[in-house]
Coordinates of C-alpha atoms and ligand atoms in Angstrom, one line a residue:
X1 CA -26.2 12.5 -5.9
X2 CA -25.3 12.1 -9.6
X3 CA -25.7 14.5 -12.5
X4 CA -26.2 13.1 -16.0
X5 CA -27.0 16.1 -18.1
X6 CA -23.3 17.2 -18.4
X7 CA -20.2 16.0 -20.1
X8 CA -18.0 13.8 -17.9
X9 CA -14.6 12.2 -18.6
X10 CA -15.0 8.6 -19.9
X11 CA -11.2 8.1 -20.3
X12 CA -8.1 9.3 -22.0
X13 CA -8.3 9.4 -25.7
X14 CA -5.3 7.0 -26.0
X15 CA -7.3 4.3 -24.1
X16 CA -9.8 4.0 -26.8
X17 CA -8.6 1.9 -29.7
X18 CA -9.7 -1.0 -31.9
X19 CA -10.4 -3.3 -29.0
X20 CA -13.7 -2.5 -27.2
X21 CA -13.1 -0.9 -23.8
X22 CA -15.7 -1.7 -21.2
X23 CA -16.1 0.8 -18.3
X24 CA -18.8 1.6 -15.7
X25 CA -19.5 5.3 -15.7
X26 CA -22.0 7.1 -13.5
X27 CA -23.7 3.7 -12.9
X28 CA -24.0 2.9 -16.6
X29 CA -22.1 0.1 -18.3
X30 CA -20.4 1.6 -21.4
X31 CA -18.4 0.1 -24.2
X32 CA -16.1 2.4 -26.2
X33 CA -14.0 1.7 -29.4
X34 CA -12.6 3.6 -32.3
X35 CA -14.0 3.2 -35.9
X36 CA -11.6 2.7 -38.8
X37 CA -12.0 6.4 -39.7
X38 CA -10.6 7.3 -36.2
X39 CA -13.9 8.4 -34.6
X40 CA -14.4 7.1 -31.1
X41 CA -17.9 5.8 -30.3
X42 CA -19.7 4.7 -27.1
X43 CA -22.5 2.2 -26.7
X44 CA -24.4 0.9 -23.8
X45 CA -22.6 -2.3 -22.9
X46 CA -25.9 -4.3 -23.0
X47 CA -27.3 -6.1 -26.0
X48 CA -30.8 -4.8 -26.6
X49 CA -31.9 -8.4 -27.5
X50 CA -31.3 -10.4 -24.2
X51 CA -29.1 -7.9 -22.4
X52 CA -25.8 -9.7 -22.6
X53 CA -22.8 -7.3 -22.3
X54 CA -21.7 -6.5 -25.8
X55 CA -18.2 -6.3 -24.5
X56 CA -18.2 -10.2 -24.4
X57 CA -18.8 -10.1 -28.2
X58 CA -16.3 -9.4 -31.0
X59 CA -15.6 -6.6 -33.3
X60 CA -16.3 -7.3 -37.0
X61 CA -15.2 -4.4 -39.2
X62 CA -16.7 -1.3 -37.6
X63 CA -19.5 -3.3 -35.9
X64 CA -19.8 -5.2 -32.6
X65 CA -21.2 -8.7 -32.9
X66 CA -23.0 -10.0 -29.7
X67 CA -21.6 -13.1 -28.2
X68 CA -25.0 -14.8 -27.7
X69 CA -27.1 -14.8 -30.9
X70 CA -24.7 -13.0 -33.2
X71 CA -26.7 -9.7 -33.8
X72 CA -24.5 -7.0 -35.1
X73 CA -24.5 -3.3 -34.1
X74 CA -22.9 -0.3 -35.8
X75 CA -21.1 2.4 -33.8
X76 CA -24.2 4.6 -33.7
X77 CA -26.2 1.7 -32.2
X78 CA -28.1 0.6 -35.3
X79 CA -28.7 -3.1 -35.5
X80 CA -27.4 -4.1 -38.9
X81 CA -27.8 -7.9 -38.9
X82 CA -30.0 -10.5 -37.3
X83 CA -29.1 -14.1 -38.2
X84 CA -31.9 -16.0 -39.8
X85 CA -34.1 -13.0 -40.7
X86 CA -34.0 -10.0 -43.0
X87 CA -36.3 -7.7 -41.1
X88 CA -34.6 -5.5 -38.5
X89 CA -37.2 -4.3 -36.0
X90 CA -36.9 -0.5 -35.2
X91 CA -36.5 -1.2 -31.5
X92 CA -33.4 -3.3 -32.0
X93 CA -31.1 -0.4 -31.6
X94 CA -28.4 -0.5 -29.0
X95 CA -28.1 2.7 -26.9
X96 CA -25.4 5.0 -28.2
X97 CA -23.9 7.8 -26.1
X98 CA -22.5 11.1 -27.5
X99 CA -18.7 11.1 -27.1
X100 CA -16.4 14.0 -27.8
X101 CA -12.6 14.2 -27.7
X102 CA -10.6 17.2 -26.7
X103 CA -7.2 17.8 -25.2
X104 CA -6.5 14.1 -24.9
X105 CA -9.7 13.4 -23.0
X106 CA -12.9 11.5 -24.1
X107 CA -16.0 13.2 -22.8
X108 CA -19.3 11.3 -22.6
X109 CA -22.9 12.5 -22.2
X110 CA -25.0 10.0 -20.3
X111 CA -28.0 12.3 -19.9
X112 CA -30.9 13.1 -22.2
X113 CA -29.4 12.8 -25.7
X114 CA -31.3 15.8 -27.1
X115 CA -29.6 18.1 -24.6
X116 CA -26.1 17.0 -25.5
X117 CA -24.4 20.1 -26.8
X118 CA -20.7 19.9 -27.8
X119 CA -20.2 23.6 -27.0
X120 CA -20.6 22.6 -23.4
X121 CA -17.5 20.4 -23.4
X122 CA -15.1 21.9 -20.9
X123 CA -12.0 23.5 -22.5
X124 CA -8.7 23.4 -20.7
X125 CA -6.2 25.1 -23.0
X126 CA -3.3 24.3 -20.7
X127 CA -3.8 20.7 -21.4
X128 CA -2.6 21.4 -25.0
X129 CA 1.1 21.4 -25.8
X130 CA 3.4 23.2 -26.5
X131 CA 3.1 26.2 -24.1
X132 CA 2.4 23.9 -21.2
X133 CA 3.8 20.4 -20.7
X134 CA 1.5 17.6 -19.5
X135 CA 2.0 14.5 -17.3
X136 CA -1.0 12.1 -17.0
X137 CA -2.2 9.4 -14.7
X138 CA -5.2 7.5 -13.3
X139 CA -6.3 6.3 -9.9
X140 CA -9.3 4.3 -8.8
X141 CA -10.7 5.3 -5.5
X142 CA -13.2 3.0 -3.6
X143 CA -15.2 6.0 -2.3
X144 CA -18.0 8.4 -3.1
X145 CA -16.7 11.1 -5.5
X146 CA -18.1 13.7 -3.2
X147 CA -15.5 12.7 -0.5
X148 CA -12.8 13.4 -3.1
X149 CA -14.3 16.8 -3.9
X150 CA -14.4 17.7 -0.2
X151 CA -10.7 16.7 0.0
X152 CA -9.7 18.7 -3.0
X153 CA -11.4 21.9 -1.8
X154 CA -9.6 21.9 1.5
X155 CA -5.9 21.7 0.9
X156 CA -5.0 22.2 4.5
X157 CA -5.0 18.4 4.7
X158 CA -1.6 18.5 3.0
X159 CA 0.1 19.1 6.4
X160 CA -1.3 15.8 7.7
X161 CA -2.1 13.5 4.9
X162 CA 0.9 14.5 2.7
X163 CA 3.5 15.4 5.3
X164 CA 6.2 13.5 3.3
X165 CA 5.3 14.8 -0.2
X166 CA 3.6 18.2 -0.8
X167 CA 3.1 19.2 2.9
X168 CA 5.7 20.5 5.2
X169 CA 6.8 18.6 8.3
X170 CA 8.0 21.6 10.3
X171 CA 6.1 24.4 8.7
X172 CA 3.4 26.1 10.7
X173 CA 0.1 24.6 9.5
X174 CA -1.2 25.5 6.1
X175 CA -4.5 26.1 7.8
X176 CA -2.9 29.2 9.5
X177 CA -2.9 31.0 6.1
X178 CA -6.3 32.4 5.5
X179 CA -8.3 31.4 2.4
X180 CA -10.8 33.3 0.3
X181 CA -13.7 31.3 -0.9
X182 CA -15.8 32.5 -3.8
X183 CA -18.6 31.1 -5.9
X184 CA -18.5 32.6 -9.3
X185 CA -21.6 33.0 -11.5
X186 CA -23.2 30.3 -9.4
X187 CA -20.9 27.8 -11.1
X188 CA -17.3 27.8 -10.0
X189 CA -16.1 27.4 -6.4
X190 CA -12.7 28.9 -5.9
X191 CA -10.6 28.6 -2.7
X192 CA -7.4 30.6 -2.8
X193 CA -4.6 30.8 -0.3
X194 CA -1.2 32.7 -0.4
X195 CA 1.7 31.4 1.6
X196 CA 4.6 33.9 1.5
X197 CA 8.2 33.0 2.5
X198 CA 7.9 29.4 3.5
X199 CA 10.3 26.5 3.4
X200 CA 9.7 24.6 0.2
X201 CA 8.2 21.2 0.7
X202 CA 9.9 18.2 -0.9
X203 CA 7.8 18.3 -4.1
X204 CA 8.5 22.0 -4.5
X205 CA 12.2 21.6 -3.9
X206 CA 12.2 19.0 -6.7
X207 CA 10.4 21.1 -9.3
X208 CA 11.9 24.5 -8.4
X209 CA 15.3 23.0 -7.8
X210 CA 15.9 25.1 -4.7
X211 CA 15.9 24.9 -0.9
X212 CA 15.6 28.7 -0.5
X213 CA 12.4 30.1 1.0
X214 CA 9.6 30.5 -1.5
X215 CA 6.4 32.4 -1.9
X216 CA 3.7 30.0 -2.8
X217 CA 0.0 30.1 -3.7
X218 CA -2.6 27.4 -4.1
X219 CA -6.0 27.8 -5.6
X220 CA -8.6 25.0 -5.6
X221 CA -11.0 25.5 -8.5
X222 CA -14.1 23.3 -8.8
X223 CA -17.0 23.0 -11.3
X224 CA -19.5 20.4 -10.2
X225 CA -20.0 17.6 -10.6
X226 CA -16.5 16.3 -11.0
X227 CA -14.0 18.9 -12.4
X228 CA -11.3 20.1 -10.1
X229 CA -8.1 22.0 -10.8
X230 CA -5.4 22.8 -8.2
X231 CA -3.2 25.7 -9.3
X232 CA 0.0 25.6 -7.4
X233 CA 2.3 28.5 -8.1
X234 CA 5.7 29.2 -6.5
X235 CA 8.8 31.3 -6.9
X236 CA 11.9 32.0 -4.8
X237 CA 11.0 34.8 -2.3
X238 CA 12.3 38.2 -3.7
X239 CA 12.1 37.2 -7.4
X240 CA 9.3 38.4 -9.7
X241 CA 5.9 36.7 -9.3
X242 CA 5.5 36.9 -13.1
X243 CA 8.2 34.3 -13.4
X244 CA 6.5 31.8 -11.1
X245 CA 6.5 28.2 -11.9
X246 CA 2.9 27.0 -12.1
X247 CA 1.4 23.6 -12.0
X248 CA -2.3 23.2 -13.0
X249 CA -3.2 19.9 -11.7
X250 CA -6.5 18.6 -13.2
X251 CA -8.4 16.1 -11.1
X252 CA -11.2 14.8 -13.3
X253 CA -13.6 12.7 -11.2
X254 CA -16.2 10.4 -12.8
X255 CA -18.3 8.3 -10.5
X256 CA -18.2 4.6 -11.3
X257 CA -20.7 3.5 -8.7
X258 CA -22.1 5.1 -5.5
X259 CA -18.9 4.2 -3.6
X260 CA -16.2 4.1 -6.3
X261 CA -14.7 6.8 -8.6
X262 CA -12.5 7.0 -11.7
X263 CA -9.8 9.6 -11.1
X264 CA -8.2 10.9 -14.3
X265 CA -5.5 13.4 -13.7
X266 CA -3.1 15.6 -15.5
X267 CA -0.3 17.9 -14.3
X268 CA 0.2 20.7 -16.7
X269 CA 3.3 22.8 -16.0
X270 CA 4.6 26.1 -17.5
X271 CA 8.3 25.6 -16.7
X272 CA 11.2 23.3 -17.7
X273 CA 9.1 22.2 -20.6
X274 CA 11.6 20.2 -22.5
X275 CA 12.7 18.0 -19.5
X276 CA 11.2 14.5 -19.9
X277 CA 12.8 13.3 -16.7
X278 CA 11.1 16.0 -14.7
X279 CA 7.7 14.7 -16.1
X280 CA 8.6 11.3 -14.8
X281 CA 9.5 12.7 -11.3
X282 CA 6.2 14.6 -11.2
X283 CA 4.3 11.4 -12.1
X284 CA 6.1 9.5 -9.3
X285 CA 5.4 12.2 -6.7
X286 CA 1.8 12.6 -7.7
X287 CA 1.3 8.8 -7.6
X288 CA 2.6 8.8 -4.0
X289 CA 0.6 11.8 -3.1
X290 CA -2.7 10.6 -4.5
X291 CA -2.1 7.2 -2.9
X292 CA -2.0 9.0 0.4
X293 CA -5.4 10.5 -0.3
X294 CA -6.7 7.1 -1.5
X295 CA -5.7 5.4 1.8
X296 CA -7.4 8.1 3.9
X297 CA -10.6 8.4 1.8
X298 CA -11.1 4.7 1.5
X299 CA -10.7 4.4 5.2
X300 CA -13.4 7.1 5.6
X301 CA -15.7 5.5 3.1
X302 CA -15.5 2.1 4.9
X303 CA -16.3 3.8 8.2
X304 CA -19.3 5.6 6.6
X305 CA -20.6 2.4 5.0
X306 CA -20.2 0.5 8.2
X307 CA -22.5 2.9 10.1
X308 CA -24.7 4.7 7.5
X309 CA -27.1 5.9 10.1
X310 CA -24.4 7.8 11.8
X311 CA -22.7 9.4 8.8
X312 CA -23.7 13.1 9.3
X313 CA -20.7 15.2 10.4
X314 CA -21.2 16.5 13.9
X315 CA -20.0 20.1 13.3
X316 CA -18.2 22.2 10.7
X317 CA -14.9 24.2 11.1
X318 CA -13.8 27.2 9.1
X319 CA -11.9 25.1 6.6
X320 CA -15.1 23.4 5.6
X321 CA -16.4 26.5 3.8
X322 CA -15.2 25.5 0.3
X323 CA -16.4 21.9 0.5
X324 CA -19.7 22.9 2.0
X325 CA -20.4 25.6 -0.6
X326 CA -19.6 23.0 -3.4
X327 CA -21.9 20.4 -1.9
X328 CA -24.7 23.0 -1.7
X329 CA -24.2 23.9 -5.4
X330 CA -24.1 20.2 -6.4
X331 CA -27.2 19.4 -4.4
X332 CA -29.1 22.3 -6.0
X333 CA -28.1 21.1 -9.5
X334 CA -29.0 17.5 -8.7
X335 CA -32.4 18.7 -7.5
X336 CA -32.9 20.7 -10.7
X337 CA -32.0 17.8 -12.9
X338 CA -34.1 15.3 -11.1
X339 CA -37.2 17.5 -11.2
X340 CA -37.3 16.7 -15.0
X341 CA -37.3 19.4 -17.6
X342 CA -34.2 20.4 -19.5
X343 CA -31.7 21.4 -16.8
X344 CA -28.1 21.2 -18.0
X345 CA -25.2 21.7 -15.6
X346 CA -23.6 25.1 -16.5
X347 CA -20.0 25.4 -17.7
X348 CA -17.6 28.2 -17.3
X349 CA -13.9 28.8 -17.9
X350 CA -11.9 27.7 -14.8
X351 CA -9.3 30.5 -15.2
X352 CA -10.8 34.0 -15.3
X353 CA -7.9 35.7 -17.1
X354 CA -7.6 33.0 -19.8
X355 CA -8.7 34.2 -23.3
X356 CA -12.3 32.9 -23.7
X357 CA -12.9 30.4 -26.5
X358 CA -15.8 31.2 -28.7
X359 CA -17.8 28.4 -27.0
X360 CA -17.1 29.9 -23.6
X361 CA -17.9 33.3 -24.8
X362 CA -21.3 32.1 -25.9
X363 CA -21.8 30.7 -22.4
X364 CA -20.9 33.9 -20.8
X365 CA -23.3 35.7 -22.9
X366 CA -26.1 33.9 -21.3
X367 CA -26.8 30.7 -23.3
X368 CA -27.1 27.5 -21.2
X369 CA -26.9 29.4 -18.0
X370 CA -28.9 26.6 -16.4
Ligands
FES1 S1 -28.4 -11.4 -26.5 FE1 -27.3 -10.4 -27.9 S2 -27.9 -11.3 -29.7 FE2 -29.1 -12.2 -28.3
FE2_2 FE1 -4.6 15.3 -1.0

């Protein structure tokens, strides 16, 4: 169900400061803080002596002092001080996790430490200003992250779950517009749909500043285990597509436990870049929209938990193709990882026409193909 040999989002870089931040990630208790030189570090939130959470201790300089017997640990996990003795046993080390910051995100590696390779940290250039503008937020969902992946790969639910926000109330169902589903290089699941000449839903009216008919596309892009991007592009019908307003909505899912998930999100937009008030409106709309998903998915999770023996879907419909292909890919990777060895979840660029970074280029050339 979970993958560990991959980089996963531990938080926004701005969340990690002087004060230790405790967070459960992929079933592990983690403690993160920033050293005086600015480097963010992550330790297992468990004292190696008697297993007390280190987050109940205090920070002393660049070290964490356990709240029970006062042992001190450096950011790399080394035990530096044991009250009453000068000998530091070699097995007194606290577990340290590799942490890497990029584009405002802190990525953690919870798998085998010797397989952690920073060139595999996903790269999202549109999360860098200034050619795109970013709005950020966080939700906590009390459900299995895979239910969230299913949801993000079938956007036809907009008509029903989001009828007051990003869906249309009167519009013929989004499901009527055909989708193409592709799995690229055995790594990226892409579900694409074009919707020409439609009435703009409320969210689109807001960001396009129009009530005229629009041509709209939506592409759900997914790289297991937890990276999703929804590209929503739109332009007034009859105007050039090259001038479309594009939102790249990043949904970065990190399991907390079997039935709860951290949902870090960012809306990157390529239009009306200087308008701070637009960013605030986007955050407000997205909060409402994702709360609608939260209500539905938590309801679903409660129903599945209440009757676990009956939780297999009875049948599939055409719209399930994207979610099903993603589940198959994830299951395959989980199997490869759990069989031991050195399987590492592969990483590719989410946007095929984006200039490849040197790291991505290396990956395309066949390294780490998993
Ligand atoms: S439990 Fe942490 S110092 Fe003993
Ligand atoms: Fe949704």
